[in-house]
CSV table of C-alpha atoms in Angstrom, one decimal:
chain,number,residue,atom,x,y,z
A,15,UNK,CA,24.4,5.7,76.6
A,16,UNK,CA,22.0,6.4,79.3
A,17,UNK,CA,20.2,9.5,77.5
A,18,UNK,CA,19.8,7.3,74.4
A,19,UNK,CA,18.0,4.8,76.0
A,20,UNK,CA,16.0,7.0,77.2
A,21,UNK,CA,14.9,7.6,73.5
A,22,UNK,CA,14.8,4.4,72.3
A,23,UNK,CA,12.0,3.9,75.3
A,24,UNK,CA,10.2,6.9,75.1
A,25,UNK,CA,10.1,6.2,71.3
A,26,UNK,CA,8.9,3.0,71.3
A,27,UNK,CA,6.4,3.5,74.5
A,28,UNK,CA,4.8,6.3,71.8
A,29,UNK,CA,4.3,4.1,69.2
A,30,UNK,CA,6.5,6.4,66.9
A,31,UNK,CA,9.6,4.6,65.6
A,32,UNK,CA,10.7,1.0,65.2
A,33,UNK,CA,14.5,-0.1,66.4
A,34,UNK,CA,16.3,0.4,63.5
A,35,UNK,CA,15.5,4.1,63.7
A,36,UNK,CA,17.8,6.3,64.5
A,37,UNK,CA,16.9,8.1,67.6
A,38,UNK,CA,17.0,12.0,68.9
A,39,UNK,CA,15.8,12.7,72.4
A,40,UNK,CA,13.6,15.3,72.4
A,41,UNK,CA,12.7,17.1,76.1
A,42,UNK,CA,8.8,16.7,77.2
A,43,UNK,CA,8.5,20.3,77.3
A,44,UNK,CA,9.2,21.3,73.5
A,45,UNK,CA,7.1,18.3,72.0
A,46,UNK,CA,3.5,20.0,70.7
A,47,UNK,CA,0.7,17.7,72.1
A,48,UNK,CA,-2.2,18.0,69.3
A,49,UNK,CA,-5.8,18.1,70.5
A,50,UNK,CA,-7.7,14.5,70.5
A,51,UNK,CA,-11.4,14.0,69.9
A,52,UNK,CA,-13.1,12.7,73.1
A,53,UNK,CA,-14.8,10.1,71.2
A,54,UNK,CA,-12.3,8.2,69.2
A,55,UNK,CA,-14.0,5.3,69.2
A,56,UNK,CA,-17.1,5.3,66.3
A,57,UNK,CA,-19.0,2.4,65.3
A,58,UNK,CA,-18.7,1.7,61.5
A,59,UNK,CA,-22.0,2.0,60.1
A,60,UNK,CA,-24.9,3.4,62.1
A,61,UNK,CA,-26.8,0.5,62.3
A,62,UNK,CA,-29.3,-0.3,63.5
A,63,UNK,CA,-28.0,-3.0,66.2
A,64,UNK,CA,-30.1,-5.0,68.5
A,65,UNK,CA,-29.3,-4.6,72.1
A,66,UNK,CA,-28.9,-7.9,73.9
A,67,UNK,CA,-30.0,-8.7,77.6
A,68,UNK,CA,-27.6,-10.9,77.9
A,69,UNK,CA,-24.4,-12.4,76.7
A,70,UNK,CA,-21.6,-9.8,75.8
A,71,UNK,CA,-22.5,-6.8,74.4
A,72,UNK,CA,-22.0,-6.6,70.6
A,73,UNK,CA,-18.3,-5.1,70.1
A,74,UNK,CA,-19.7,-2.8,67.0
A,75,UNK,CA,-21.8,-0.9,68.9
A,76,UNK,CA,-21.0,-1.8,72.8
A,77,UNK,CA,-17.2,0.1,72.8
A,78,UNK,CA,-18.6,3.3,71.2
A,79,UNK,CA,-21.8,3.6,73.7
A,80,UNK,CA,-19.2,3.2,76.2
A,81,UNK,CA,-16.2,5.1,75.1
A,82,UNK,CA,-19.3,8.6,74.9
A,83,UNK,CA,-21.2,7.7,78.4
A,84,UNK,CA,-17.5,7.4,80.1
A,85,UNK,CA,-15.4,10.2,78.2
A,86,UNK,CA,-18.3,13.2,77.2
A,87,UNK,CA,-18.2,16.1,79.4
A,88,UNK,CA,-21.3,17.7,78.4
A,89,UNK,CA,-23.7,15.3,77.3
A,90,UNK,CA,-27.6,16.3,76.5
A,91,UNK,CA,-29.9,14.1,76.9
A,92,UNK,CA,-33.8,14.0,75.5
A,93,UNK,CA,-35.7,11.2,76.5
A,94,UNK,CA,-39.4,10.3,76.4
A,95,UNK,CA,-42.4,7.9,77.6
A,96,UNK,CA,-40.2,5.0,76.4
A,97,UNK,CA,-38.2,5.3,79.6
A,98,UNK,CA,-41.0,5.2,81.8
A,99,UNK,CA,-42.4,1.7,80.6
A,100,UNK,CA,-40.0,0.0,83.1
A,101,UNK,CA,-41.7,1.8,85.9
A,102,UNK,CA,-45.2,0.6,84.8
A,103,UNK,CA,-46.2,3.6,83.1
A,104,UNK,CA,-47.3,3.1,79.8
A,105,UNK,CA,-46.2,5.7,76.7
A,106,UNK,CA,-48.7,7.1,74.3
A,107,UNK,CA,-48.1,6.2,70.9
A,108,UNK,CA,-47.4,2.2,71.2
A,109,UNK,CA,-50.2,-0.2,70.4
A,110,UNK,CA,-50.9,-0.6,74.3
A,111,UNK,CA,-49.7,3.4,75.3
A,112,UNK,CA,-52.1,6.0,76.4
A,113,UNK,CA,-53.9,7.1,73.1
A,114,UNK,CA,-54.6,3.2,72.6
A,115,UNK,CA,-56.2,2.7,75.9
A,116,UNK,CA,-57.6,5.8,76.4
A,117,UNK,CA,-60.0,5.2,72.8
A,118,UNK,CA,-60.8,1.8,74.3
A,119,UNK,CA,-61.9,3.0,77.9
A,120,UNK,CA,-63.8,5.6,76.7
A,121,UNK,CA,-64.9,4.7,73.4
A,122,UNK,CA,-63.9,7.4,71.1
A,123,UNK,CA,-64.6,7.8,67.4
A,124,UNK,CA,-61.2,9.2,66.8
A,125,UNK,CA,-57.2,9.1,68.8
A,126,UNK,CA,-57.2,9.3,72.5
A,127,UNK,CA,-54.5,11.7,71.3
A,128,UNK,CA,-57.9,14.0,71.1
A,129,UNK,CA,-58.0,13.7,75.4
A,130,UNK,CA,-54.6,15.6,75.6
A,131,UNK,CA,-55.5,18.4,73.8
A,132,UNK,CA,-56.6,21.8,75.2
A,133,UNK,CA,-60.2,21.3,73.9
A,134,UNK,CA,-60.8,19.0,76.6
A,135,UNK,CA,-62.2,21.9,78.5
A,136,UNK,CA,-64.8,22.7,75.7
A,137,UNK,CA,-67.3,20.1,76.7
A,138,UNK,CA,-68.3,18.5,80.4
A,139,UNK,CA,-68.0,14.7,78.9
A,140,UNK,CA,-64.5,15.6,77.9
A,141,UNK,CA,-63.6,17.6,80.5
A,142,UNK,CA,-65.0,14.1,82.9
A,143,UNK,CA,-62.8,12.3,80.9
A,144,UNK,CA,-59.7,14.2,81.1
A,145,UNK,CA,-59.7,14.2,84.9
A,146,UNK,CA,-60.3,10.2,85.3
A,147,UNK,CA,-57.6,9.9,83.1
A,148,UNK,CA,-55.3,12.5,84.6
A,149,UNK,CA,-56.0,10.9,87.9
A,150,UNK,CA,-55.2,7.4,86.4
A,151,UNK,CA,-51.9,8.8,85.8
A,152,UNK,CA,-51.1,10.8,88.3
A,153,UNK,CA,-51.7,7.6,90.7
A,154,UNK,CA,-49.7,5.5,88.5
A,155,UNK,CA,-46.9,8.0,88.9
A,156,UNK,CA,-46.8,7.9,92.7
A,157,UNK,CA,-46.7,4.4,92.7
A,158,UNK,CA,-43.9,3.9,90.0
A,159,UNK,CA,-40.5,3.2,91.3
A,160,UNK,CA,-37.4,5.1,89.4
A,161,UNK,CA,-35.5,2.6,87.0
A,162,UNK,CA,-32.3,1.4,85.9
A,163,UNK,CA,-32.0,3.8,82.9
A,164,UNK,CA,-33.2,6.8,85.4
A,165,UNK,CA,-30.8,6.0,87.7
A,166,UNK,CA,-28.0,5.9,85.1
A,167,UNK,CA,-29.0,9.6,84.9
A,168,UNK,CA,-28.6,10.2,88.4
A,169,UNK,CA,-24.9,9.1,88.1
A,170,UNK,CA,-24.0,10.8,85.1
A,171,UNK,CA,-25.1,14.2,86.6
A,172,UNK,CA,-23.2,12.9,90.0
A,173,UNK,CA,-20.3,12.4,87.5
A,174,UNK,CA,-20.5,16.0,85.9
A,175,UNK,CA,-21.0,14.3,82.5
A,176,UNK,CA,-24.8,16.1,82.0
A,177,UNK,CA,-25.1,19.2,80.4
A,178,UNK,CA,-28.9,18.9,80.2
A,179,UNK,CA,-31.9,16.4,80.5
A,180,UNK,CA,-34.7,17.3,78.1
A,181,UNK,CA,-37.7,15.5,79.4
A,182,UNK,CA,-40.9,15.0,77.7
A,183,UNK,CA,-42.6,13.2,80.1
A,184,UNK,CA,-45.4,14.3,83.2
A,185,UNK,CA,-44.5,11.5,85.5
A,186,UNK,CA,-41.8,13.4,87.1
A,187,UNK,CA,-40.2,10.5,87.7
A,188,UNK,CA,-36.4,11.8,86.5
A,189,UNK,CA,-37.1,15.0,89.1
A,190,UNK,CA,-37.1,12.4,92.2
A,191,UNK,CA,-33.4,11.3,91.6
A,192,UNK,CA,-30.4,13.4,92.9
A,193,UNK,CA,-29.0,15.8,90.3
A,194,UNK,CA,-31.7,15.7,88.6
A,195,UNK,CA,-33.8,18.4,90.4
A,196,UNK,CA,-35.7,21.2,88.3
A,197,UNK,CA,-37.7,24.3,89.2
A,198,UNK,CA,-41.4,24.9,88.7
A,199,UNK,CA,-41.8,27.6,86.8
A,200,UNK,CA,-38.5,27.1,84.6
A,201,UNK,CA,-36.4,30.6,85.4
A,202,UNK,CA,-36.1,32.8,82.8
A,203,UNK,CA,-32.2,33.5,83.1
A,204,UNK,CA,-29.4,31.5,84.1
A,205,UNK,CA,-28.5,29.5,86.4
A,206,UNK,CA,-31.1,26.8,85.3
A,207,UNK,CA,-31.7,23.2,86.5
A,208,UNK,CA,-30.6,20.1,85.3
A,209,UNK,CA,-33.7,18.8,84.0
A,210,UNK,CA,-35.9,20.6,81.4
A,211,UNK,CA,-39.7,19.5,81.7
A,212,UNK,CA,-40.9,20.3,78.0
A,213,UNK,CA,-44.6,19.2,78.3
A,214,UNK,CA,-44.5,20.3,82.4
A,215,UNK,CA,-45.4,17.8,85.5
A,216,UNK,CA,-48.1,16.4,87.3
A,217,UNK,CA,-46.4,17.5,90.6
A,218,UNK,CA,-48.3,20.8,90.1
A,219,UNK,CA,-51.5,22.2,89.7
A,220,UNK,CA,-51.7,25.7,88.3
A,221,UNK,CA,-54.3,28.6,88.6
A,222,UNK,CA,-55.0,29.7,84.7
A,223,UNK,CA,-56.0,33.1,85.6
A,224,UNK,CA,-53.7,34.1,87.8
A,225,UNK,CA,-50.5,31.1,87.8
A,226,UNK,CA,-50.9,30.6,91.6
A,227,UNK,CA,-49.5,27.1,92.0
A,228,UNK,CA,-49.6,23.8,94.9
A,229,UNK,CA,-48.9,20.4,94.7
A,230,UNK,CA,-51.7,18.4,92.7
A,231,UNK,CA,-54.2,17.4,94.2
A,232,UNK,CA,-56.5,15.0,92.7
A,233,UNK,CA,-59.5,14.9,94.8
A,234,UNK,CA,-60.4,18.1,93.2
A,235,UNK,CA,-60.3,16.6,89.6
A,236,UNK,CA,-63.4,14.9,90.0
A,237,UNK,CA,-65.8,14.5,87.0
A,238,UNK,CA,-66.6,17.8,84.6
A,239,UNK,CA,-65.9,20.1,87.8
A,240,UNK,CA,-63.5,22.6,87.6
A,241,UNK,CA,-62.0,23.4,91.1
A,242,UNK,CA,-61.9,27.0,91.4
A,243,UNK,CA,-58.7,28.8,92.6
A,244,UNK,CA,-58.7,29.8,96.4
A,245,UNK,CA,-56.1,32.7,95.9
A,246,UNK,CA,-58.5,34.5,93.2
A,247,UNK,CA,-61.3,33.5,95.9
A,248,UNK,CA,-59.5,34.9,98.6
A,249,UNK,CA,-58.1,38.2,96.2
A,250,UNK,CA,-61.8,38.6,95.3
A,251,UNK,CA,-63.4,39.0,98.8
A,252,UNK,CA,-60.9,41.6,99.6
A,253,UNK,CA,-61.7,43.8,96.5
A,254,UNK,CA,-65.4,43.5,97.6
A,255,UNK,CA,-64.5,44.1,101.5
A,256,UNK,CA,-62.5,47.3,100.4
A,257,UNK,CA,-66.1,48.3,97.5
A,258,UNK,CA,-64.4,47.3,94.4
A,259,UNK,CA,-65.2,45.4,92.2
A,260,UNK,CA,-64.2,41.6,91.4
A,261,UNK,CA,-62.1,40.5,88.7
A,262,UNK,CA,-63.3,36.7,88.7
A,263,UNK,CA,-62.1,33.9,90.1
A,264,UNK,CA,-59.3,31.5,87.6
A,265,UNK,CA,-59.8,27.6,87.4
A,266,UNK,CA,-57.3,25.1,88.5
A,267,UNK,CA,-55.9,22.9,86.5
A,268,UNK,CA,-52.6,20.3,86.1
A,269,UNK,CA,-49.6,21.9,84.9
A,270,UNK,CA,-49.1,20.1,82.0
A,271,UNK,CA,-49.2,21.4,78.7
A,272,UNK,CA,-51.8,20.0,76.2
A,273,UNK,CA,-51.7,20.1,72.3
A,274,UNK,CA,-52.9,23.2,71.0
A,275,UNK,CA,-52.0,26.0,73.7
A,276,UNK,CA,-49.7,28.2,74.9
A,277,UNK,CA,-46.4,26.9,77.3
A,278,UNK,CA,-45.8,29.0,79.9
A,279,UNK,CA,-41.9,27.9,79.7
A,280,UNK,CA,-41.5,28.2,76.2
A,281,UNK,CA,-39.6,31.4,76.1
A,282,UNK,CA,-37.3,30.0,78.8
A,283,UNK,CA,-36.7,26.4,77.2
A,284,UNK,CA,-35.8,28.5,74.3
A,285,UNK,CA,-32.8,30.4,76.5
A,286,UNK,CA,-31.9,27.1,77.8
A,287,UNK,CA,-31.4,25.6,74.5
A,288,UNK,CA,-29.7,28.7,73.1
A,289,UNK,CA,-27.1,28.3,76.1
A,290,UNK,CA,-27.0,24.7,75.6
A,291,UNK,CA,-25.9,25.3,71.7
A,292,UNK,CA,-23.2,27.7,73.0
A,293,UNK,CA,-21.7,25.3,75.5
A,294,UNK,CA,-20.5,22.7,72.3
A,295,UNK,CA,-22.2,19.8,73.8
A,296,UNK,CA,-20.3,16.7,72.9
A,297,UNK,CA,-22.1,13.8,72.9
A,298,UNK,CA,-25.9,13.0,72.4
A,299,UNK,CA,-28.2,10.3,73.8
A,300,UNK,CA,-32.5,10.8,72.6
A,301,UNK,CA,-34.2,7.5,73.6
A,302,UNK,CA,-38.1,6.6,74.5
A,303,UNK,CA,-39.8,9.2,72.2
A,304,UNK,CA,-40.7,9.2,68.3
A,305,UNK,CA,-40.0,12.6,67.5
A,306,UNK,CA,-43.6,13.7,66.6
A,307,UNK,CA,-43.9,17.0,68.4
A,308,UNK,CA,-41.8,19.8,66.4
A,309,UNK,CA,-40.3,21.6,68.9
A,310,UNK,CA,-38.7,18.3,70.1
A,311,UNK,CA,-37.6,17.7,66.7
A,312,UNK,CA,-36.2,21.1,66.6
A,313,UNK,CA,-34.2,20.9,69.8
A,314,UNK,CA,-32.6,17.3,68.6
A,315,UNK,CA,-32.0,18.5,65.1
A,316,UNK,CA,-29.5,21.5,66.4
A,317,UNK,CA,-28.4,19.8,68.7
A,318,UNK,CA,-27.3,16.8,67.0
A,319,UNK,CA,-25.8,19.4,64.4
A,320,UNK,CA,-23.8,21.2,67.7
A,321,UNK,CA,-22.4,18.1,68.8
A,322,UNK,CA,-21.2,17.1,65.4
A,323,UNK,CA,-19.4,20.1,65.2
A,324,UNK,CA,-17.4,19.4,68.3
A,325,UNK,CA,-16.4,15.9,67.1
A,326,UNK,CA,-18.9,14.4,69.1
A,327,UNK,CA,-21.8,11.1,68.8
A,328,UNK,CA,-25.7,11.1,68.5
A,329,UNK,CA,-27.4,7.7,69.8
A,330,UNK,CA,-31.2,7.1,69.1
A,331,UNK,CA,-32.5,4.1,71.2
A,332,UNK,CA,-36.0,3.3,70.9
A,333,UNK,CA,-37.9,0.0,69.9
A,334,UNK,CA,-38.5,1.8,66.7
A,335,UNK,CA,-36.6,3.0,64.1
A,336,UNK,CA,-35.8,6.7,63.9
A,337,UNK,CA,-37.9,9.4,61.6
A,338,UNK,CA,-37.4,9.0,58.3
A,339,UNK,CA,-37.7,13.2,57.4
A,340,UNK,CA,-35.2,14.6,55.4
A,341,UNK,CA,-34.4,17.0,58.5
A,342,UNK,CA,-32.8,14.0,60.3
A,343,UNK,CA,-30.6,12.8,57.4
A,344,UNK,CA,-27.1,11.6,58.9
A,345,UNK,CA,-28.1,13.1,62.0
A,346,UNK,CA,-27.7,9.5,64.0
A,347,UNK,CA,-24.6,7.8,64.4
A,348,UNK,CA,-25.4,5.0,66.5
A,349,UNK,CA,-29.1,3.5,66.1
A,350,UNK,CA,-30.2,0.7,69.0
A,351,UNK,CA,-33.1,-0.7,69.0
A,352,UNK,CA,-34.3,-2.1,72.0
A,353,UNK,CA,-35.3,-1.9,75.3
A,354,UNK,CA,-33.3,1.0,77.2
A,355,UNK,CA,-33.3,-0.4,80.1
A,356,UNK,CA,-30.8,-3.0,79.2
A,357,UNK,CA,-28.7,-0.1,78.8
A,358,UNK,CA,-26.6,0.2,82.0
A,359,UNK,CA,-26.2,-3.6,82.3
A,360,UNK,CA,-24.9,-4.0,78.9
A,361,UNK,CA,-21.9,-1.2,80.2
A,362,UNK,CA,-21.1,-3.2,83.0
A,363,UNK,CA,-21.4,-6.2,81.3
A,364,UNK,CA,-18.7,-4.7,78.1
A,365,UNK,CA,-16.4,-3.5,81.0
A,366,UNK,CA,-16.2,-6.9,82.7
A,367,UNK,CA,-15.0,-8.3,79.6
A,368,UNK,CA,-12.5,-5.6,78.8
A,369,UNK,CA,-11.2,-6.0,82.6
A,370,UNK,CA,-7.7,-8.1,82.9
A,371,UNK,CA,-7.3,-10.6,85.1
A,372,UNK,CA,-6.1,-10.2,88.8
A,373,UNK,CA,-2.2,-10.1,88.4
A,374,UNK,CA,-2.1,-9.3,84.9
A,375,UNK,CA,0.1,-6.7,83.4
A,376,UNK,CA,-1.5,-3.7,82.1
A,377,UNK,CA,-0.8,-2.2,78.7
A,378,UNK,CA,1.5,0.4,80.2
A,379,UNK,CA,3.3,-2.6,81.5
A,380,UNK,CA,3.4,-4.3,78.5
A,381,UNK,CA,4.9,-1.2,76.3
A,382,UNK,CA,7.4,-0.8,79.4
A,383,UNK,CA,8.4,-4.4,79.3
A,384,UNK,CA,8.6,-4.1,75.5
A,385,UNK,CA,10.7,-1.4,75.4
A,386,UNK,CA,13.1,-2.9,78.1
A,387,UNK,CA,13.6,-6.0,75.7
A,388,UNK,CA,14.1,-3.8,72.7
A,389,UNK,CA,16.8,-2.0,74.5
A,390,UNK,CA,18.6,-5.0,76.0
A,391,UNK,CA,18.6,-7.1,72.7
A,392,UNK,CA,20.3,-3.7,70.8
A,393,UNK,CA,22.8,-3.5,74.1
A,394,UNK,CA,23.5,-7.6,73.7
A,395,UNK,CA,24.1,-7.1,69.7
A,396,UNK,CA,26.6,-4.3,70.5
A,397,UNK,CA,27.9,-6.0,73.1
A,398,UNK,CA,28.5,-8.9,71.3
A,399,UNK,CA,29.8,-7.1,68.1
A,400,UNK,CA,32.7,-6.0,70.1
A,401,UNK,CA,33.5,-9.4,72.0
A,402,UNK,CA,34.1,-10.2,68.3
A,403,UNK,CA,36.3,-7.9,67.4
A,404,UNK,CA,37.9,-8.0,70.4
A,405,UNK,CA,38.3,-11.8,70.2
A,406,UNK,CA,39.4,-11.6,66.6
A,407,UNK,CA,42.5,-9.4,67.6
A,408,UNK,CA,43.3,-12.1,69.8
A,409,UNK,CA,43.2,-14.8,67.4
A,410,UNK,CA,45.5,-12.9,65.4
A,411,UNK,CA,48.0,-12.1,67.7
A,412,UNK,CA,48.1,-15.8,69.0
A,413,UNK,CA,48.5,-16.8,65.5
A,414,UNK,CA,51.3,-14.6,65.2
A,415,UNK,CA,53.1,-15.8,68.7
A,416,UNK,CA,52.6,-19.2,67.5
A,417,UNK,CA,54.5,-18.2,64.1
A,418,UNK,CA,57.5,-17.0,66.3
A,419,UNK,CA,57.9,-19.8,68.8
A,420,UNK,CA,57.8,-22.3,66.4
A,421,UNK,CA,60.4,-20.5,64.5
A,422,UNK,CA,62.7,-20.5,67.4
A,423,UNK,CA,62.4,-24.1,68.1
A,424,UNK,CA,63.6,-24.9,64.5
A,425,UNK,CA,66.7,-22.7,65.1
């Protein structure tokens, strides 16, 4: 009786039988446990939701942001200028970003996309132009203050949810937060740092002749002059010193990487995505950035197509929509549009109203407390069908006596 109990709770706990299934007790030890996906929780249509400030979350899309941020293991992460806004850094593309502003400050014919590229160099106004605005940027950096979404970062590399933060943007504001470190130059083997800077910093400023580097400086970015390297300075007078002669002396500029020219990390970034393919990532976030550049697109095309293939979710938050090129077809499975900062309270808001109340049973207890019920009404039914019988033989036999005394009184 004891060891089918046992069954019938066990059965019932898992879901597996109902009670008037006949039960076998199997031991733990010979059942064959199949593998889960992490992320059984998927939204049932891509979207695209809006995400609220307030209120509670939005069940469609709320339990399956939260079921990948709590459950992935190695989640890869590619944000852009979007994420930055918060801090009081504008982006680039948005009707009041960089390229916007930048046409309007300095009256340009064409994109202020024009002051980020590498033929800024080319021409003393430009070359003015690029270091008031790299200054302007540099200041607002120092000045910004990490936010929420970055900080949500932080944890999940504290966590060991973070396989890799790709990073588009120069503020270096992700780079300031715990876990998040990087190294400047990226290595070019393994073991490499949380945080990938695809476009570089503006922590740096980097020799272009000979890659001597030191923190930036902006003092020396002053109007169309070019500070000139000290190391080459200091390399040169030696040469002449020793009667050789001098090889020239490189330019200083900020290690950030322009439209149009060469990355100095691009081999590594490519070893670090490679690696990153191998590891089966299993869950995706890209929010802040519009997917123009194409080695951005690249990296969240294969990717996406890695986590896919380990059962995993791709999220796109932006104001905007996604891309519409073919290359991103089904490539999303949860579109939010809003602001991403909204993010880590709309988690803590969904969890509060999943939480049970102080006292409550838990659904362990429930399925426990079930299967004790289940049990005790089959034990009462059995017990009961036998007080039947048993009081039906009685009946009988009383009938019977009865029979016989009242035969003897009539004799």
């Amino acid at each position: 009786m004891a060891q089918s109990t046992i069954a019938v709770m066990k059965d019932i706990i898992a879901g597996q039988s109902s009670p008037s299934t006949t039960f076998t007790y199997v031991p733990a030890e010979t059942k064959k446990r199949k593998r889960e996906a992490k992320l059984v929780s998927r939204p049932c249509h891509p979207g695209p939701f809006e995400l609220r400030s307030e209120g509670v979350p939005d069940e469609q899309y709320a339990d399956a942001l939260h079921c990948m941020l709590r459950k992935c293991r190695r989640l890869v992460v590619v944000v852009g200028a979007g994420i930055s806004v918060g801090a009081g850094i504008p982006d680039f593309r948005s009707s009041t970003g960089l390229f916007q502003t930048v046409k309007d400050d300095f009256k340009l014919k064409g994109s202020g996309q024009s002051m980020f590229d590498s033929s800024v160099y080319k021409d003393a106004a430009t070359t003015s132009m690029f270091h008031s605005m790299v200054n302007t940027l540099h200041t607002l950096s120092q000045d910004a203050k990490v936010t929420k979404f970055h900080q949500m970062l932080s944890q999940l590399s504290t966590e060991k949810r973070l396989l890799r933060l790709y990073t588009q943007n120069v503020d270096c504001l992700e780079i300031s937060l715990s876990g998040l470190e990087t190294a400047v130059p990226l290595p070019g083997k393994a073991p490499w740092p949380k945080t990938i800077q695809l476009h570089g910093g503006l922590q740096k400023m980097v020799c272009a002749k000979c890659g001597w580097m030191a923190p930036f400086d902006p003092t020396v970015f002053q109007e169309d002059r070019i500070p000139e390297c000290n190391e080459c300075r200091e390399w040169d007078s030696v040469r002449e010193v020793v009667g050789k002669r001098t090889q020239g002396v490189g330019r200083l500029r900020p290690r950030i990487v322009l439209y149009n020219e060469f990355n100095p990390d691009g081999e590594a970034i490519g070893k670090v995505t490679s690696s990153d393919l191998k590891a089966r990532p299993d869950g995706m976030l890209v929010v802040g950035t519009s997917l123009k550049v194409p080695g951005v697109r690249r990296i969240v095309k294969e990717m996406s197509a890695a986590v896919h293939a380990a059962n995993g979710m791709v999220v796109w938050v932006n104001e905007i929509d996604p891309p519409a090129a073919k290359m991103f077809e089904n490539c999303f499975d949860l579109i939010l549009k809003g602001d991403c900062q909204d993010i880590p309270s709309i988690l803590e808001r969904w969890e509060k109203s999943k939480t049970r109340p102080k006292g409550a049973p838990s659904t362990k207890q429930k399925k426990f407390e079930s299967a004790g019920d289940m049990v005790s009404s089959i034990t009462s039914k059995t017990i009961s069908e036998n007080d039947r019988k048993i009081t039906d033989v009685f009946k009988v036999k009383k009938k019977a006596v009865g029979r016989v005394n009242s035969v003897k009184l009539e004799k």
